[in-house]
Short mmCIF file of C-alpha atoms in Angstrom, two decimals:
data_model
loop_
_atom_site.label_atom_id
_atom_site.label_comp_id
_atom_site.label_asym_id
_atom_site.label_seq_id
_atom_site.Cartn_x
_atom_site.Cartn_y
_atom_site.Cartn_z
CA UNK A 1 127.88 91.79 101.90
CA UNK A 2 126.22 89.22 99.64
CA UNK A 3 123.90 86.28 99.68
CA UNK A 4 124.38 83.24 98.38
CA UNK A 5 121.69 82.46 95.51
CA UNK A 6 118.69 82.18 95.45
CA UNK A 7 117.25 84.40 97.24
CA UNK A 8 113.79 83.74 98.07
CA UNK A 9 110.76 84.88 101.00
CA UNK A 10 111.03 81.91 103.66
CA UNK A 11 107.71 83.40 105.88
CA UNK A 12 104.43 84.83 105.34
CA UNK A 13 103.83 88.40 104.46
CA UNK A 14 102.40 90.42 107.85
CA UNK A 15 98.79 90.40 108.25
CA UNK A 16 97.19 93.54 109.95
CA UNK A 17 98.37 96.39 107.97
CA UNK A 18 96.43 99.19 107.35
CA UNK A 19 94.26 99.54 104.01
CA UNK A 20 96.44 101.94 101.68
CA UNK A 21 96.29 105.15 102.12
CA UNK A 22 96.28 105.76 98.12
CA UNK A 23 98.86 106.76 95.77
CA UNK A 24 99.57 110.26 97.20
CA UNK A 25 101.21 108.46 100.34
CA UNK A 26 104.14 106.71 99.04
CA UNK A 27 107.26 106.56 99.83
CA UNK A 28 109.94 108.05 97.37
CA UNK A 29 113.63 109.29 97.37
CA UNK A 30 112.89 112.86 99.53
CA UNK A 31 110.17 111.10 102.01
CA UNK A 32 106.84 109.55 102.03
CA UNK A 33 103.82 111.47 100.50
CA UNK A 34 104.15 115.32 101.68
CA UNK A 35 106.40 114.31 104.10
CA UNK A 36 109.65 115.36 103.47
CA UNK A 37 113.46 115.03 105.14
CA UNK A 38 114.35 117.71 107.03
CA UNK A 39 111.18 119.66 106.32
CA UNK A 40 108.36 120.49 108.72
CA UNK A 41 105.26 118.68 108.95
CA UNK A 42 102.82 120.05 105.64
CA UNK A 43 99.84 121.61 105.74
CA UNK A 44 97.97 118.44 104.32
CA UNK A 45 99.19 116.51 106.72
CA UNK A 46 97.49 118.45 109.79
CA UNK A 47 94.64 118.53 107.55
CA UNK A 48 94.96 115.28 107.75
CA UNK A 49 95.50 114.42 111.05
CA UNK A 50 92.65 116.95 111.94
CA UNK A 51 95.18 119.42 113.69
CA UNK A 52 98.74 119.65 114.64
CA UNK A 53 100.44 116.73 115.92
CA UNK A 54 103.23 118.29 117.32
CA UNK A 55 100.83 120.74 119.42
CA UNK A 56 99.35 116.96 120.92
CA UNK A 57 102.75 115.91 121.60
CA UNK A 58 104.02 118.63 123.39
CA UNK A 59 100.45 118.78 125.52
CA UNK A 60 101.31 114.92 126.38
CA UNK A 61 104.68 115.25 127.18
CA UNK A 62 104.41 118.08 129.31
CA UNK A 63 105.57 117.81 132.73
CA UNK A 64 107.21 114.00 132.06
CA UNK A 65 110.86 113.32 132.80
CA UNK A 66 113.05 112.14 129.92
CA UNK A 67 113.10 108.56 131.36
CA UNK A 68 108.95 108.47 131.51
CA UNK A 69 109.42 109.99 127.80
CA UNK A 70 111.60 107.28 126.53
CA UNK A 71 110.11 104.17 128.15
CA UNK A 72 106.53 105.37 126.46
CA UNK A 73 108.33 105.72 123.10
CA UNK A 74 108.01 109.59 122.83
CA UNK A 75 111.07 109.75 122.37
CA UNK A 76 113.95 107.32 120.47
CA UNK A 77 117.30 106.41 122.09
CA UNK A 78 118.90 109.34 120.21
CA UNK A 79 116.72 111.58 122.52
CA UNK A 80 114.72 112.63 119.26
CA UNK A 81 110.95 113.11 119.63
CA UNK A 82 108.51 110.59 117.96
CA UNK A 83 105.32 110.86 116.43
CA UNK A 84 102.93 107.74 115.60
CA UNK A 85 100.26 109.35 113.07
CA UNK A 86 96.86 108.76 113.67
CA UNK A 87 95.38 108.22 110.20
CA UNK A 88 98.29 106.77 108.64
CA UNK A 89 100.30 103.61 109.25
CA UNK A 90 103.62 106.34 110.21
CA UNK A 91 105.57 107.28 112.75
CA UNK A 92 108.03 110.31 112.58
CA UNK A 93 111.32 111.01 114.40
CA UNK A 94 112.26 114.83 114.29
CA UNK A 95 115.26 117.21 114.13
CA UNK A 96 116.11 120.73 115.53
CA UNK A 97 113.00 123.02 114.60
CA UNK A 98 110.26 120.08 114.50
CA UNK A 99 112.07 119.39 111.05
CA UNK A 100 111.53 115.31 110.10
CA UNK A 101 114.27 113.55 110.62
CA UNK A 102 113.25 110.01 109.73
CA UNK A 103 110.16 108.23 109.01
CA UNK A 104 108.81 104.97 109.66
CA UNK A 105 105.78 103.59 107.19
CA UNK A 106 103.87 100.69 108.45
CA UNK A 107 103.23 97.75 105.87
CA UNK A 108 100.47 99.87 104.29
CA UNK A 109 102.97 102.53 102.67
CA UNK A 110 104.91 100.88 99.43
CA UNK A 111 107.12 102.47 96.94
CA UNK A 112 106.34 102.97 93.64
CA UNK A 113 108.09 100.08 92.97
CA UNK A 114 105.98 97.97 95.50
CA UNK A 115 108.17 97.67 98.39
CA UNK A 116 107.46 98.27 102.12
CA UNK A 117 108.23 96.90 105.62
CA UNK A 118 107.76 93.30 105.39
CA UNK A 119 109.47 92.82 101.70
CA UNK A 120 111.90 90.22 101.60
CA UNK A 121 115.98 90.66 99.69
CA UNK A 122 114.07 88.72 97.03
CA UNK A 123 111.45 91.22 96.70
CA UNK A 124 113.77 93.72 96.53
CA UNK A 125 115.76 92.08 93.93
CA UNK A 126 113.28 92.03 91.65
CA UNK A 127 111.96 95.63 92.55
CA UNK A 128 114.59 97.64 92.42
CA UNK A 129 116.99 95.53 90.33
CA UNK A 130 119.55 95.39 93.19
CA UNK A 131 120.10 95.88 97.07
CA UNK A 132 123.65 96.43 99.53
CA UNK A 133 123.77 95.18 102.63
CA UNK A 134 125.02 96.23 105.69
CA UNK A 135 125.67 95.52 109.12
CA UNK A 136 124.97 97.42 111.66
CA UNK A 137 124.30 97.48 115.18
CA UNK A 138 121.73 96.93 117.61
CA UNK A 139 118.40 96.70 117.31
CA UNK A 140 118.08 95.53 113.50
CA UNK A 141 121.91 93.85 112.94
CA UNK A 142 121.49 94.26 108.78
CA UNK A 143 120.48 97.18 106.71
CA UNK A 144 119.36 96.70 103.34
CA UNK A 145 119.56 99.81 100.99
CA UNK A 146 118.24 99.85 97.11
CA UNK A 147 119.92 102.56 94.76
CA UNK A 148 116.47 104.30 93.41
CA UNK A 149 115.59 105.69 96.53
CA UNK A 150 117.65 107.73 98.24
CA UNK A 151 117.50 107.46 102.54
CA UNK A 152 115.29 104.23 102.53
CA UNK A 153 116.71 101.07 105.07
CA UNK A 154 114.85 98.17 104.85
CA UNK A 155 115.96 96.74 108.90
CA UNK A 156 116.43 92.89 109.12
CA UNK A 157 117.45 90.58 112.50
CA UNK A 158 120.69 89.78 110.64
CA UNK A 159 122.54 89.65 107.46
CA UNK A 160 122.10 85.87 107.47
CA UNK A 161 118.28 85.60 108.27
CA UNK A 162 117.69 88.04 105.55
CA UNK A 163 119.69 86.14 102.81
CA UNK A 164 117.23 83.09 103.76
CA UNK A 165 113.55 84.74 103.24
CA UNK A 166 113.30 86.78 106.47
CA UNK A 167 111.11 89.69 105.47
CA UNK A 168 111.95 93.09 106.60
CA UNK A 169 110.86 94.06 110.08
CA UNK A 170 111.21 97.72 109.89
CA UNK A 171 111.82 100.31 107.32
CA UNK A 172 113.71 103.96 107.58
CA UNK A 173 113.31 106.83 105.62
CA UNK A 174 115.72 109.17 106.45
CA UNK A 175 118.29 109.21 108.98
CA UNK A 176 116.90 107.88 112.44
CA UNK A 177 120.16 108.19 114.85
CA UNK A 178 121.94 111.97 114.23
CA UNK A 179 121.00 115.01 113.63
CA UNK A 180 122.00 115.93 110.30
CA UNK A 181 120.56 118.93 109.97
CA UNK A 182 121.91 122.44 111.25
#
């Protein structure tokens, strides 16, 4: 799909993010920092974090049925656990094996190229020197995809709303609905 010209931001960057967590944290065509698709969480991570997040998880979610689990956003509506990070602006969805399967950085996290959730088509544009869009379905209706950085979905309301300024309200790295990973 394609939008008619120009493209241009129509609303306000979001206020609120996190301070950045430094140039070690961005996100690039196999992840975000040390995070990588379909690998398990790295040791500087749970340095990080100041211990295992999965071994949190698991003591939280013990006991709790899989509604209880999905109405408090443990898990997604694939039935994949999530993970919001403590000391950095990301949440994680995983595979079989506590593998990541997708990864969702907050405003805070850019690309090397400058882009994050909240960058407009225009921003992209000028980024990444093109963009695709998609439709899909519920809950973001249009998917924006660059071609420098392999698994990253910048989520919009819709196709239309994007082409006018709206600035992206979530972004995907990886691949947040199926398991594709034996």
């Amino acid at each position: 799909m394609d939008c008619p010209q120009p493209l241009e931001a129509a609303t306000a960057r979001p206020k609120g993010a996190l301070p950045s967590p430094g140039g070690n944290w961005q996100i690039h065509a196999q992840g975000v920092g040390d995070l990588l698709i379909g690998e398990p969480l790295p040791s500087s991570l749970l340095k990080k974090e100041g211990g295992d997040p999965v071994q949190k998880f698991m003591k939280k979610v013990k006991g709790l049925d899989s509604n209880t689990l999905l109405n408090q956003g443990l898990l997604n509506q694939a039935g994949y656990p999530v993970i919001r990070l403590k000391t950095l602006e990301i949440t994680l969805s995983f595979a079989q094996e506590w593998r990541v399967l997708s990864i969702e950085p907050g405003p805070s996290i850019v690309s090397q190229k400058g882009t994050s959730k909240g960058s407009s088509l225009a921003e992209l544009k000028r980024a990444h020197g093109r963009f695709e869009l998609h439709r899909t379905p519920e809950p973001y209706h249009c998917v924006a995809t660059v071609p420098d950085v392999r698994w990253l979905a910048f989520r919009f309301s819709d196709c239309a709303a994007a082409c006018q300024g709206e600035r992206s309200q979530n972004v995907t790295v990886g691949k947040p609905n199926y398991d594709y990973m034996e």
